[in-house]
Coordinates of C-alpha atoms and ligand atoms in Angstrom, one line a residue:
M1 CA -55.1 -134.3 140.6
R2 CA -54.2 -137.3 138.4
K3 CA -50.6 -137.8 137.9
R4 CA -49.0 -140.6 136.5
F5 CA -45.8 -141.4 138.5
V6 CA -43.8 -144.3 137.4
G7 CA -41.1 -146.6 138.2
V8 CA -40.2 -149.2 136.0
L9 CA -37.7 -152.2 136.6
A10 CA -34.6 -150.8 134.7
G11 CA -33.8 -154.1 133.4
A12 CA -32.9 -157.7 133.8
V13 CA -29.8 -157.0 135.9
L14 CA -31.9 -156.1 138.6
A15 CA -33.8 -159.1 138.4
A16 CA -32.2 -161.0 141.3
S17 CA -32.2 -158.2 143.8
L18 CA -36.2 -157.7 143.3
I19 CA -36.4 -161.8 144.2
V20 CA -35.3 -160.3 148.1
G21 CA -38.3 -159.1 149.2
C22 CA -40.7 -160.3 146.8
A23 CA -41.0 -163.8 145.3
T24 CA -42.7 -165.2 148.3
G25 CA -45.4 -167.0 146.6
G26 CA -46.5 -163.9 145.0
R27 CA -49.3 -163.2 142.0
T28 CA -49.6 -162.0 138.9
G29 CA -51.6 -158.9 137.7
I30 CA -51.9 -155.2 138.4
F31 CA -52.9 -155.1 142.3
T32 CA -54.4 -151.9 143.6
G33 CA -53.3 -149.8 147.1
S34 CA -54.6 -147.0 148.5
A35 CA -53.6 -144.8 151.8
I36 CA -54.4 -141.6 153.3
G37 CA -51.9 -138.8 152.5
H38 CA -51.3 -135.1 153.6
G39 CA -53.9 -134.1 151.1
G40 CA -56.3 -136.9 150.5
T41 CA -56.6 -140.2 149.2
L42 CA -53.4 -141.8 147.5
V43 CA -54.0 -144.6 144.8
V44 CA -51.4 -146.7 143.4
E45 CA -51.1 -149.8 141.0
A46 CA -48.5 -152.3 141.1
D47 CA -47.7 -154.6 138.3
V48 CA -46.5 -157.9 139.7
R49 CA -45.8 -160.9 137.9
R50 CA -45.4 -163.9 140.0
G51 CA -44.4 -162.3 143.0
N52 CA -42.0 -160.1 141.2
I53 CA -42.8 -156.4 141.2
R54 CA -42.4 -155.0 137.5
N55 CA -43.6 -151.5 137.8
I56 CA -45.5 -149.0 140.3
E57 CA -47.6 -146.2 139.1
V58 CA -49.5 -143.3 141.3
V59 CA -52.6 -143.5 139.6
S60 CA -54.3 -140.7 141.7
H61 CA -53.4 -138.5 144.8
S62 CA -53.8 -134.7 146.1
E63 CA -50.3 -134.4 147.8
T64 CA -48.8 -131.0 147.5
P65 CA -46.6 -130.3 144.5
F66 CA -42.7 -130.2 145.3
F67 CA -43.3 -132.4 148.3
Y68 CA -44.4 -135.7 147.1
E69 CA -42.0 -136.1 144.3
L70 CA -39.0 -137.2 146.5
P71 CA -40.8 -139.5 148.5
F72 CA -42.7 -140.9 145.8
K73 CA -39.7 -141.5 143.8
R74 CA -37.4 -142.9 146.6
V75 CA -40.1 -145.1 147.8
I76 CA -41.0 -146.5 144.6
S77 CA -37.4 -147.1 143.4
A78 CA -36.7 -149.0 146.5
A79 CA -39.6 -151.1 146.2
V80 CA -39.1 -151.6 142.2
N81 CA -35.4 -151.6 142.3
D82 CA -34.1 -153.2 145.8
G83 CA -37.5 -154.6 146.7
N84 CA -37.4 -152.5 149.7
L85 CA -39.8 -150.4 151.8
N86 CA -37.4 -149.3 154.2
V87 CA -37.3 -145.7 153.1
D88 CA -36.6 -142.8 155.5
N89 CA -39.2 -140.2 155.9
V90 CA -38.4 -137.3 153.8
A91 CA -38.3 -134.4 156.5
G92 CA -40.9 -131.6 155.2
A93 CA -42.8 -134.6 153.8
T94 CA -43.4 -136.9 156.3
M95 CA -46.9 -137.6 155.5
S96 CA -46.2 -138.0 151.8
T97 CA -43.4 -140.7 152.4
M98 CA -45.8 -142.5 155.1
A99 CA -48.6 -142.4 152.7
I100 CA -46.7 -143.7 149.4
R101 CA -45.3 -146.5 151.5
A102 CA -48.7 -147.6 152.8
A103 CA -50.4 -147.7 149.7
V104 CA -47.1 -149.6 148.0
A105 CA -47.4 -151.9 150.7
D106 CA -51.2 -152.1 150.5
A107 CA -51.1 -152.9 146.7
L108 CA -48.1 -155.3 147.4
T109 CA -49.8 -157.4 150.1
A110 CA -52.9 -157.5 147.7
A111 CA -50.3 -159.3 145.1
G112 CA -49.3 -161.8 148.2
I113 CA -45.9 -160.5 148.7
N114 CA -44.7 -160.5 152.1
T115 CA -44.2 -156.6 152.8
G116 CA -43.2 -157.0 156.2
A117 CA -39.7 -158.7 155.0
M118 CA -39.7 -155.5 152.7
M119 CA -39.5 -153.1 155.8
L120 CA -36.1 -154.5 157.2
P121 CA -33.0 -152.4 156.9
R122 CA -31.0 -152.7 154.0
Q123 CA -27.2 -153.5 154.0
H124 CA -24.8 -151.0 156.1
H125 CA -22.7 -148.5 154.9
T126 CA -19.1 -148.0 156.2
P127 CA -19.0 -144.2 156.8
Q128 CA -15.8 -142.5 154.6
N129 CA -14.0 -139.4 154.9
I130 CA -14.5 -137.4 151.5
Q131 CA -12.7 -134.3 150.3
M132 CA -14.2 -132.3 148.0
T133 CA -13.4 -128.8 146.2
A134 CA -15.4 -126.0 144.5
D135 CA -14.8 -122.1 143.7
I136 CA -17.6 -121.4 146.2
V137 CA -19.4 -123.8 149.0
V138 CA -22.8 -122.7 150.1
V139 CA -24.3 -123.9 153.2
G140 CA -28.2 -124.1 152.7
G141 CA -30.3 -125.0 150.0
G142 CA -33.1 -122.4 150.7
G143 CA -34.2 -119.3 148.5
A144 CA -31.1 -117.3 149.6
G145 CA -28.4 -120.2 148.8
L146 CA -30.0 -121.1 146.0
A147 CA -30.3 -117.4 144.5
A148 CA -26.0 -117.5 145.6
A149 CA -25.4 -120.7 143.8
V150 CA -27.2 -119.9 140.7
T151 CA -25.5 -116.5 140.6
A152 CA -22.1 -117.7 141.2
S153 CA -22.6 -120.5 138.3
Q154 CA -23.6 -117.8 136.0
M155 CA -20.5 -115.9 136.8
G156 CA -18.4 -119.0 135.3
S157 CA -17.9 -120.4 139.0
S158 CA -18.3 -124.2 140.4
V159 CA -20.5 -124.3 143.4
I160 CA -21.3 -127.5 146.1
V161 CA -24.7 -126.8 148.0
L162 CA -24.9 -128.4 151.0
E163 CA -28.5 -128.9 152.4
K164 CA -29.0 -130.9 155.5
M165 CA -32.6 -131.7 154.8
S166 CA -33.8 -134.6 152.0
M167 CA -35.1 -131.7 149.7
L168 CA -34.3 -128.0 148.6
G169 CA -36.2 -125.1 149.7
G170 CA -36.3 -124.7 153.1
N171 CA -38.7 -121.9 154.7
T172 CA -38.3 -120.6 151.4
I173 CA -40.7 -123.3 149.6
I174 CA -43.4 -123.3 152.1
A175 CA -43.5 -119.2 152.0
G176 CA -46.4 -117.4 151.4
G177 CA -44.9 -116.6 148.0
Q178 CA -45.9 -113.3 147.8
T179 CA -43.0 -111.0 147.3
N180 CA -42.6 -107.0 147.8
I181 CA -41.1 -105.1 144.4
S182 CA -41.7 -101.7 143.5
G183 CA -42.3 -100.1 140.0
T184 CA -43.3 -103.3 138.4
E185 CA -44.9 -103.6 135.1
Q186 CA -48.0 -105.2 137.2
Q187 CA -48.4 -102.1 139.5
R188 CA -48.1 -99.9 136.5
R189 CA -51.3 -101.8 135.0
L190 CA -53.0 -101.3 138.1
G191 CA -52.2 -97.5 138.5
I192 CA -50.3 -98.4 142.0
A193 CA -48.3 -95.5 143.1
D194 CA -44.9 -97.0 144.7
S195 CA -41.2 -96.6 144.5
P196 CA -38.0 -97.6 146.0
D197 CA -38.4 -94.6 148.2
L198 CA -41.7 -95.6 149.8
H199 CA -40.6 -99.1 150.0
F200 CA -37.7 -97.9 152.1
Q201 CA -40.0 -95.8 154.2
H202 CA -42.3 -98.7 154.8
T203 CA -39.6 -101.3 155.9
F204 CA -37.7 -98.9 157.9
E205 CA -40.8 -97.6 159.8
G206 CA -42.5 -100.8 160.1
G207 CA -39.3 -102.5 161.6
G208 CA -39.5 -99.9 164.2
N209 CA -36.8 -97.9 162.9
R210 CA -34.3 -100.2 164.0
G211 CA -33.1 -101.9 160.7
N212 CA -30.0 -101.0 158.9
P213 CA -30.9 -98.2 156.3
E214 CA -27.9 -99.0 154.2
L215 CA -28.9 -102.6 153.6
I216 CA -32.5 -101.7 153.4
R217 CA -31.5 -99.6 150.3
V218 CA -29.8 -102.3 148.8
M219 CA -32.9 -104.4 148.9
V220 CA -35.4 -102.0 148.0
E221 CA -33.3 -100.6 145.1
N222 CA -32.4 -104.5 143.5
A223 CA -35.6 -105.9 144.3
L224 CA -37.0 -105.1 140.6
D225 CA -33.7 -106.5 139.1
G226 CA -34.1 -109.4 141.1
K227 CA -37.3 -109.8 139.4
N228 CA -36.4 -109.7 136.1
W229 CA -33.4 -112.1 137.1
L230 CA -36.0 -114.5 138.4
E231 CA -37.9 -114.3 135.0
S232 CA -34.9 -114.8 132.9
L233 CA -34.7 -118.1 134.6
G234 CA -38.5 -119.2 133.7
M235 CA -40.0 -118.1 137.0
E236 CA -43.6 -116.4 136.6
W237 CA -45.7 -114.1 138.2
Q238 CA -49.6 -113.4 138.3
D239 CA -50.9 -110.1 137.2
T240 CA -52.7 -109.4 140.6
V241 CA -50.7 -107.1 143.0
G242 CA -52.1 -106.1 146.6
S243 CA -51.0 -106.0 150.2
A244 CA -49.8 -109.6 151.8
L245 CA -50.3 -109.5 155.3
G246 CA -48.8 -107.0 157.1
A247 CA -47.1 -105.8 153.9
L248 CA -48.6 -102.1 154.4
H249 CA -48.7 -101.4 150.7
P250 CA -49.9 -103.0 147.4
R251 CA -46.6 -104.2 146.3
S252 CA -46.9 -107.8 147.2
H253 CA -46.6 -110.0 143.8
T254 CA -47.7 -113.5 143.8
P255 CA -45.9 -116.3 141.7
V256 CA -47.8 -118.5 139.5
L257 CA -46.9 -121.6 141.3
A258 CA -48.3 -122.1 144.7
L259 CA -46.3 -120.9 147.6
G260 CA -42.5 -120.4 147.3
T261 CA -42.2 -123.2 144.7
G262 CA -42.1 -120.9 142.3
F263 CA -38.7 -119.6 143.4
I264 CA -37.2 -123.2 143.7
D265 CA -38.5 -124.4 140.7
A266 CA -37.1 -121.9 138.4
Y267 CA -33.4 -122.8 140.6
Q268 CA -33.3 -126.5 140.4
R269 CA -34.1 -126.2 136.8
F270 CA -31.2 -124.2 136.4
I271 CA -28.9 -126.1 138.5
A272 CA -30.2 -129.5 136.3
Q273 CA -29.0 -128.0 133.6
P274 CA -25.6 -130.3 132.3
D275 CA -23.4 -127.3 132.3
S276 CA -24.5 -125.5 135.6
N277 CA -21.5 -126.6 137.5
I278 CA -23.5 -126.6 140.6
Q279 CA -23.3 -129.8 142.6
V280 CA -26.3 -130.4 145.6
L281 CA -25.6 -132.7 148.5
L282 CA -28.9 -133.4 150.0
D283 CA -29.0 -135.0 153.7
T284 CA -25.3 -133.3 154.0
R285 CA -25.4 -130.9 157.4
A286 CA -22.5 -128.6 157.8
T287 CA -21.3 -128.9 161.1
E288 CA -18.3 -126.3 161.1
F289 CA -16.8 -123.4 159.0
V290 CA -13.1 -124.1 158.4
M291 CA -10.7 -120.8 159.0
Q292 CA -7.0 -121.1 157.9
G293 CA -4.9 -117.8 158.5
G294 CA -7.6 -115.4 159.6
R295 CA -9.6 -116.5 156.3
V296 CA -12.8 -118.9 156.0
T297 CA -11.5 -121.4 153.5
G298 CA -14.2 -124.4 153.6
V299 CA -16.7 -126.3 155.7
R300 CA -16.8 -129.5 157.5
A301 CA -20.0 -131.9 157.2
T302 CA -21.6 -135.0 157.9
N303 CA -24.1 -136.7 155.8
R304 CA -27.1 -139.3 156.5
L305 CA -24.6 -142.2 155.7
G306 CA -22.3 -141.0 158.4
D307 CA -19.8 -139.8 155.9
N308 CA -17.4 -136.7 157.2
L309 CA -16.9 -134.6 154.5
T310 CA -14.3 -131.8 154.2
L311 CA -15.4 -129.1 151.3
T312 CA -12.8 -126.4 150.4
A313 CA -13.6 -123.3 148.6
N314 CA -11.3 -121.8 146.6
R315 CA -13.1 -118.3 146.6
G316 CA -15.5 -118.1 149.4
V317 CA -17.9 -119.9 151.6
I318 CA -22.0 -118.5 151.8
N319 CA -23.9 -119.2 155.0
A320 CA -27.2 -119.5 153.8
A321 CA -28.4 -121.7 156.6
G322 CA -31.9 -119.8 157.4
G323 CA -33.1 -118.7 160.8
F324 CA -34.0 -120.3 164.1
G325 CA -37.7 -120.5 164.3
S326 CA -37.7 -124.2 164.9
N327 CA -35.4 -124.0 167.7
V328 CA -37.3 -123.2 170.7
A329 CA -34.3 -123.1 173.2
M330 CA -32.8 -120.4 171.0
R331 CA -36.5 -118.6 170.7
M332 CA -36.9 -118.5 174.3
R333 CA -33.2 -117.4 175.0
Y334 CA -33.3 -114.4 172.8
D335 CA -37.0 -113.3 172.6
E336 CA -37.5 -109.8 173.6
L337 CA -40.8 -109.0 172.4
W338 CA -43.3 -111.7 173.5
D339 CA -42.9 -112.1 177.3
G340 CA -41.5 -115.6 177.3
R341 CA -44.3 -117.1 175.0
L342 CA -42.5 -118.9 172.5
D343 CA -42.1 -121.9 174.3
H344 CA -43.5 -125.2 172.6
A345 CA -47.2 -123.7 173.2
I346 CA -46.7 -121.6 170.4
P347 CA -46.6 -123.4 167.1
T348 CA -44.1 -122.6 164.3
T349 CA -44.7 -121.8 160.4
N350 CA -41.3 -123.1 159.9
H351 CA -40.0 -126.3 158.4
P352 CA -38.0 -128.4 161.0
G353 CA -34.6 -127.5 159.7
A354 CA -34.9 -124.2 161.1
T355 CA -32.7 -124.5 163.9
G356 CA -30.4 -121.6 163.8
E357 CA -26.9 -123.8 163.8
G358 CA -25.6 -121.6 160.8
I359 CA -25.8 -118.5 163.4
L360 CA -23.9 -120.6 165.9
M361 CA -21.6 -122.0 163.7
A362 CA -20.7 -118.3 162.5
Q363 CA -20.4 -117.1 165.9
A364 CA -17.9 -119.9 166.9
I365 CA -15.7 -118.3 164.4
G366 CA -16.3 -114.7 165.7
A367 CA -19.2 -113.5 163.7
A368 CA -21.3 -110.7 165.0
V369 CA -25.0 -111.2 165.7
V370 CA -27.7 -108.5 165.6
D371 CA -31.3 -108.0 166.6
M372 CA -31.5 -112.0 167.8
G373 CA -34.4 -110.6 170.3
Y374 CA -36.8 -110.1 167.7
V375 CA -38.9 -113.1 166.5
Q376 CA -41.8 -112.2 164.0
L377 CA -44.9 -114.1 164.8
L378 CA -48.1 -114.3 162.4
P379 CA -51.8 -114.6 163.3
I380 CA -52.6 -117.3 160.8
G381 CA -51.1 -120.5 162.0
H382 CA -53.0 -123.9 161.7
P383 CA -54.0 -124.8 165.2
A384 CA -52.5 -128.3 165.4
T385 CA -49.6 -127.5 163.3
G386 CA -49.0 -123.8 162.7
S387 CA -48.3 -123.9 159.5
I388 CA -49.9 -121.1 156.9
S389 CA -51.0 -123.8 154.8
H390 CA -54.6 -125.5 154.7
L391 CA -56.4 -122.1 154.7
V392 CA -58.2 -119.9 152.3
I393 CA -57.0 -116.2 152.1
G394 CA -56.2 -113.7 149.7
L395 CA -54.3 -110.4 150.1
V396 CA -55.5 -107.9 152.8
E397 CA -57.6 -106.1 150.5
Q398 CA -59.9 -109.1 150.1
Y399 CA -60.5 -110.4 153.8
I400 CA -61.5 -109.7 157.5
Q401 CA -60.5 -111.4 160.7
V402 CA -62.8 -111.7 163.4
N403 CA -62.7 -113.3 166.9
E404 CA -64.7 -116.1 168.3
Q405 CA -67.3 -114.0 168.7
G406 CA -67.7 -113.0 165.0
R407 CA -66.3 -109.2 165.8
R408 CA -63.6 -107.6 164.1
F409 CA -60.7 -106.6 166.5
V410 CA -57.8 -105.0 164.4
N411 CA -56.9 -103.2 161.4
E412 CA -56.4 -106.2 159.2
G413 CA -53.7 -104.1 157.3
A414 CA -51.6 -103.0 160.4
G415 CA -47.9 -104.8 160.7
R416 CA -47.5 -108.2 161.7
D417 CA -46.5 -107.3 165.5
E418 CA -49.7 -105.1 165.8
L419 CA -51.9 -108.0 164.7
V420 CA -50.4 -110.6 166.8
A421 CA -50.7 -108.6 169.8
A422 CA -54.2 -107.9 169.6
L423 CA -54.7 -111.5 168.7
F424 CA -53.6 -112.4 172.0
Q425 CA -56.0 -110.6 173.5
Q426 CA -58.9 -112.5 171.9
T427 CA -60.7 -115.6 173.4
N428 CA -57.8 -118.6 172.9
S429 CA -56.0 -116.2 171.0
A430 CA -57.9 -117.6 168.0
N431 CA -59.3 -116.0 165.0
Y432 CA -61.0 -116.5 161.7
I433 CA -60.0 -115.4 158.5
I434 CA -63.1 -114.5 156.3
M435 CA -63.2 -113.9 153.0
D436 CA -66.1 -114.7 150.0
S437 CA -65.7 -115.8 146.4
R438 CA -66.0 -112.5 144.6
V439 CA -62.2 -112.3 143.9
A440 CA -60.9 -115.9 143.3
P441 CA -59.5 -117.3 146.7
I442 CA -55.9 -118.3 147.2
P443 CA -56.6 -121.8 149.1
L444 CA -53.0 -122.9 150.6
G445 CA -52.3 -126.4 151.0
G446 CA -54.9 -127.9 148.2
A447 CA -57.7 -127.2 146.2
A448 CA -60.6 -125.4 148.3
D449 CA -62.7 -128.5 148.1
T450 CA -60.1 -130.8 149.8
L451 CA -59.6 -128.4 152.3
V452 CA -63.0 -128.0 153.2
A453 CA -63.6 -131.8 153.0
Y454 CA -61.1 -132.6 155.5
G455 CA -62.4 -129.8 157.6
H456 CA -59.5 -127.3 157.8
V457 CA -62.0 -124.8 156.0
H458 CA -65.3 -124.0 156.3
R459 CA -67.5 -123.1 153.2
A460 CA -71.2 -121.8 153.6
N461 CA -73.6 -120.4 151.6
T462 CA -75.0 -117.6 153.6
I463 CA -73.5 -115.9 156.5
A464 CA -76.1 -117.3 158.8
E465 CA -74.9 -120.8 157.8
L466 CA -71.5 -119.8 158.3
A467 CA -72.0 -118.6 161.6
A468 CA -73.8 -121.7 163.0
M469 CA -70.6 -123.8 161.5
I470 CA -68.1 -121.6 163.6
N471 CA -70.4 -121.4 166.7
M472 CA -71.0 -117.8 166.3
E473 CA -74.3 -115.8 167.0
P474 CA -75.4 -115.1 163.4
S475 CA -76.9 -111.6 163.9
I476 CA -73.1 -110.7 165.4
L477 CA -71.3 -111.8 162.3
Q478 CA -74.0 -110.4 159.8
G479 CA -73.6 -107.1 161.8
T480 CA -69.6 -107.4 161.3
F481 CA -70.2 -107.8 157.5
N482 CA -72.8 -104.8 157.3
E483 CA -70.1 -102.5 159.1
F484 CA -67.4 -103.6 156.8
N485 CA -69.1 -103.6 153.3
A486 CA -70.3 -99.7 154.6
M487 CA -66.5 -99.3 155.1
V488 CA -65.8 -100.4 151.6
D489 CA -68.5 -98.4 150.4
G490 CA -67.1 -95.3 152.5
D491 CA -70.2 -95.0 154.3
A492 CA -68.3 -95.5 157.3
Q493 CA -64.8 -95.7 158.7
C494 CA -63.1 -98.4 160.1
P495 CA -62.7 -97.9 164.2
F496 CA -59.4 -99.9 163.7
G497 CA -58.2 -97.4 161.3
R498 CA -58.2 -99.9 158.2
I499 CA -57.4 -98.3 154.9
L500 CA -56.8 -101.2 152.4
F501 CA -59.8 -102.0 151.2
G502 CA -61.0 -104.1 147.7
E503 CA -64.8 -105.0 147.2
R504 CA -67.3 -105.7 149.3
I505 CA -67.2 -109.3 150.9
E506 CA -70.8 -110.5 150.1
V507 CA -70.8 -113.0 147.1
A508 CA -71.3 -116.3 148.4
P509 CA -70.2 -119.1 149.1
F510 CA -68.1 -117.4 152.0
F511 CA -65.0 -119.3 153.3
A512 CA -63.7 -119.2 157.0
T513 CA -60.4 -120.5 158.4
R514 CA -59.5 -120.9 162.4
R515 CA -56.0 -119.4 163.2
V516 CA -53.5 -118.7 165.9
P517 CA -50.6 -117.2 166.4
T518 CA -47.5 -119.1 165.1
V519 CA -43.4 -118.0 165.1
H520 CA -42.8 -117.3 161.7
H521 CA -39.6 -115.5 161.1
T522 CA -36.4 -114.6 162.6
M523 CA -35.2 -111.1 162.3
G524 CA -32.2 -111.4 164.1
G525 CA -28.5 -113.0 162.5
I526 CA -25.2 -112.7 161.6
V527 CA -24.1 -109.1 161.0
I528 CA -23.4 -108.3 157.1
D529 CA -22.6 -105.3 155.2
R530 CA -24.2 -104.3 151.9
Y531 CA -21.8 -106.6 149.7
A532 CA -23.3 -109.9 152.3
R533 CA -19.5 -109.9 153.7
V534 CA -19.8 -111.4 157.3
I535 CA -18.7 -108.8 159.9
D536 CA -16.9 -110.2 163.0
V537 CA -17.6 -109.1 167.1
N538 CA -14.8 -106.5 166.4
G539 CA -16.6 -104.8 163.4
N540 CA -13.8 -106.2 160.8
I541 CA -14.9 -108.2 157.7
I542 CA -14.1 -112.1 158.0
P543 CA -12.2 -112.9 154.3
G544 CA -13.9 -115.3 152.6
F545 CA -17.2 -115.2 154.3
Y546 CA -20.5 -114.3 153.4
A547 CA -23.9 -114.5 154.4
A548 CA -27.5 -114.0 153.0
G549 CA -31.1 -114.6 154.2
E550 CA -32.7 -115.2 157.2
V551 CA -29.3 -116.4 158.9
A552 CA -28.6 -112.5 158.2
G553 CA -29.7 -109.8 160.8
G554 CA -30.3 -106.0 160.7
I555 CA -32.6 -105.5 158.0
H556 CA -36.0 -106.0 159.1
G557 CA -35.9 -104.3 162.5
N558 CA -38.7 -105.7 165.3
N559 CA -41.2 -106.4 162.6
R560 CA -40.4 -107.4 158.9
L561 CA -42.9 -106.3 156.3
G562 CA -45.1 -108.9 154.8
A563 CA -43.5 -110.4 151.5
N564 CA -40.1 -108.7 152.2
A565 CA -38.4 -112.1 153.1
L566 CA -38.4 -113.3 149.7
T567 CA -37.1 -109.7 148.5
D568 CA -34.2 -110.0 150.9
I569 CA -33.2 -113.6 150.1
F570 CA -33.1 -113.2 146.4
V571 CA -31.4 -109.6 146.8
F572 CA -28.8 -110.7 149.2
G573 CA -28.4 -114.4 147.7
R574 CA -27.5 -112.6 144.3
I575 CA -25.0 -110.4 146.2
A576 CA -23.3 -113.1 148.4
G577 CA -23.0 -115.3 144.9
E578 CA -21.3 -112.4 143.4
S579 CA -19.2 -111.1 146.1
A580 CA -17.5 -114.7 146.3
V581 CA -17.0 -115.0 143.0
L582 CA -15.2 -111.5 142.8
G583 CA -13.4 -111.9 146.1
R584 CA -15.2 -108.8 147.5
Ligands
ADP1 P1 -33.6 -118.4 153.4 O1 -34.8 -118.0 153.4 O2 -32.6 -117.6 154.1 O3 -33.0 -119.2 152.2 P2 -34.4 -120.9 154.2 O4 -35.1 -121.4 155.7 O5 -35.3 -121.2 152.9 O6 -33.6 -119.6 154.7 O7 -33.0 -122.0 153.8 C1 -32.0 -122.1 154.6 C2 -32.0 -123.9 154.4 O8 -30.6 -124.1 155.2 C3 -33.0 -124.8 154.8 O9 -33.2 -125.6 153.5 C4 -32.1 -125.7 156.2 O10 -32.5 -127.1 155.9 C5 -30.5 -125.6 155.6 N1 -29.7 -125.5 156.6 C6 -29.5 -125.2 157.8 N2 -28.6 -125.6 158.6 C7 -28.0 -126.4 157.5 C8 -26.7 -127.3 158.0 N3 -26.0 -127.1 159.0 N4 -26.3 -127.6 156.9 C9 -26.6 -127.7 155.6 N5 -28.0 -127.2 155.3 C10 -28.3 -126.1 156.9

């Protein structure tokens, strides 16, 4: 990607501050610097006049959209406006922050500027006590919280969103993006039979018949309306529909923008409108829900400057603080499915902020929890990071999973619980996702060329070549392809019961990505009713308090259907926003 990202000196007023870190005998000219980022090489150009930084421009990079913007902005603005490079890493975009800082330092060093001095801390801040009021206070700026905030705003309420990380998006922005909705135009065009009833049945049975039928009904019956609403906010979907991993049926819709960025992009554009009346406080962590006279009336919080905030909500507080996939102690304490395996040895797809404090803070004011023992794993974690990024994958119809010997070992269309249980039985609990180029593969985490160049993905023109790359016996892998293609042709039955087939896998180049089990979703959480009202340990509604998204439990039973999480969060996020405004 060639992208101009510019920080320009705001004006003469700032000239004095520039001198702080810059004017130590520097030179004049355009100086180039580079560093390796998350996606590849990042190159910047610095326009420097006699040691003063006038302008810094990113001339090329391969960083992930939505993740690079904030680090680029912060580092370039700090360098140009303050003559400083002492910028905190943006959580979730650490490599991009480090890369932009290193590239800028590289260019400025070439200009003869003392970048060591620019690394020194900036001036001290005296913590303040800050009081703020809005109709609605939302804790958590992921998919559920932002759906709630936008809905409340559309109904005329003022909203404050607290987000403890430096960027919005939570787990939502790094989710695969596929979303289960039945009865869509896309499904109709492809002749796919589906209905809310079938979606209900798959969700309930897929979750071990343990989900709350009333909540599942609400989710499946409001999914299509939610899709229309997202489209009204500018979100776009691809025409393809198929089955996401563990989705059981072709009702998974893929946004046009990568991963979950399409959702967050639509919400952010709404929030950016001058009349949205939504104020987002980043780097601001809620620490406590405030109760007065049996009602939740606000939130206490702190921010990265150490300020203490008290947020008062005239109408309601919405808890959308997500799950606890990144909290190893909580995983270990509650797990009932994975025999104590959820320690540090298992990575997670989750962002580092998925630590479950939304659940703990709610429990502290009497909220009930449900299904806490049900933690979902995925079979497609990056072996080093656990992320679902940096792979080439498609819908289930388009790929096979093979073990290290090159043999299939599971019905790729099964539920996630079955897929991971089978994977734990394989050598090193590892498998390869293998697909061809017949249907455009979905490369996650960069262009396929970049993923191949950095060794995340193997690509070969023949099956024998692919087998050699991933240390498999070519005849075994070829045999696996032959057997699978016979199943596609209807000439053979899958021994594992696979029923989701697309086309033969036979068109070079072939892709293979090595993957291991990774913690993905926590099905348990706060008990809510159909209006997203929080229920206490005695079964009563806690007035003024609502919860939506991964922080809430009870919908997905002991195994969430693939692609149901995003549906859950926009459906219940909207309901929470509406309920809070209406004072339900
Ligand atoms: P969901 O899919 O349910 O919306 P996400 O993980 O996408 O869940 O979003 C939850 C968001 O809540 C994350 O961005 C996370 O950083 C944020 N969060 C978690 N705990 C707190 C807290 N104590 N204060 C503010 N934000 C929080």
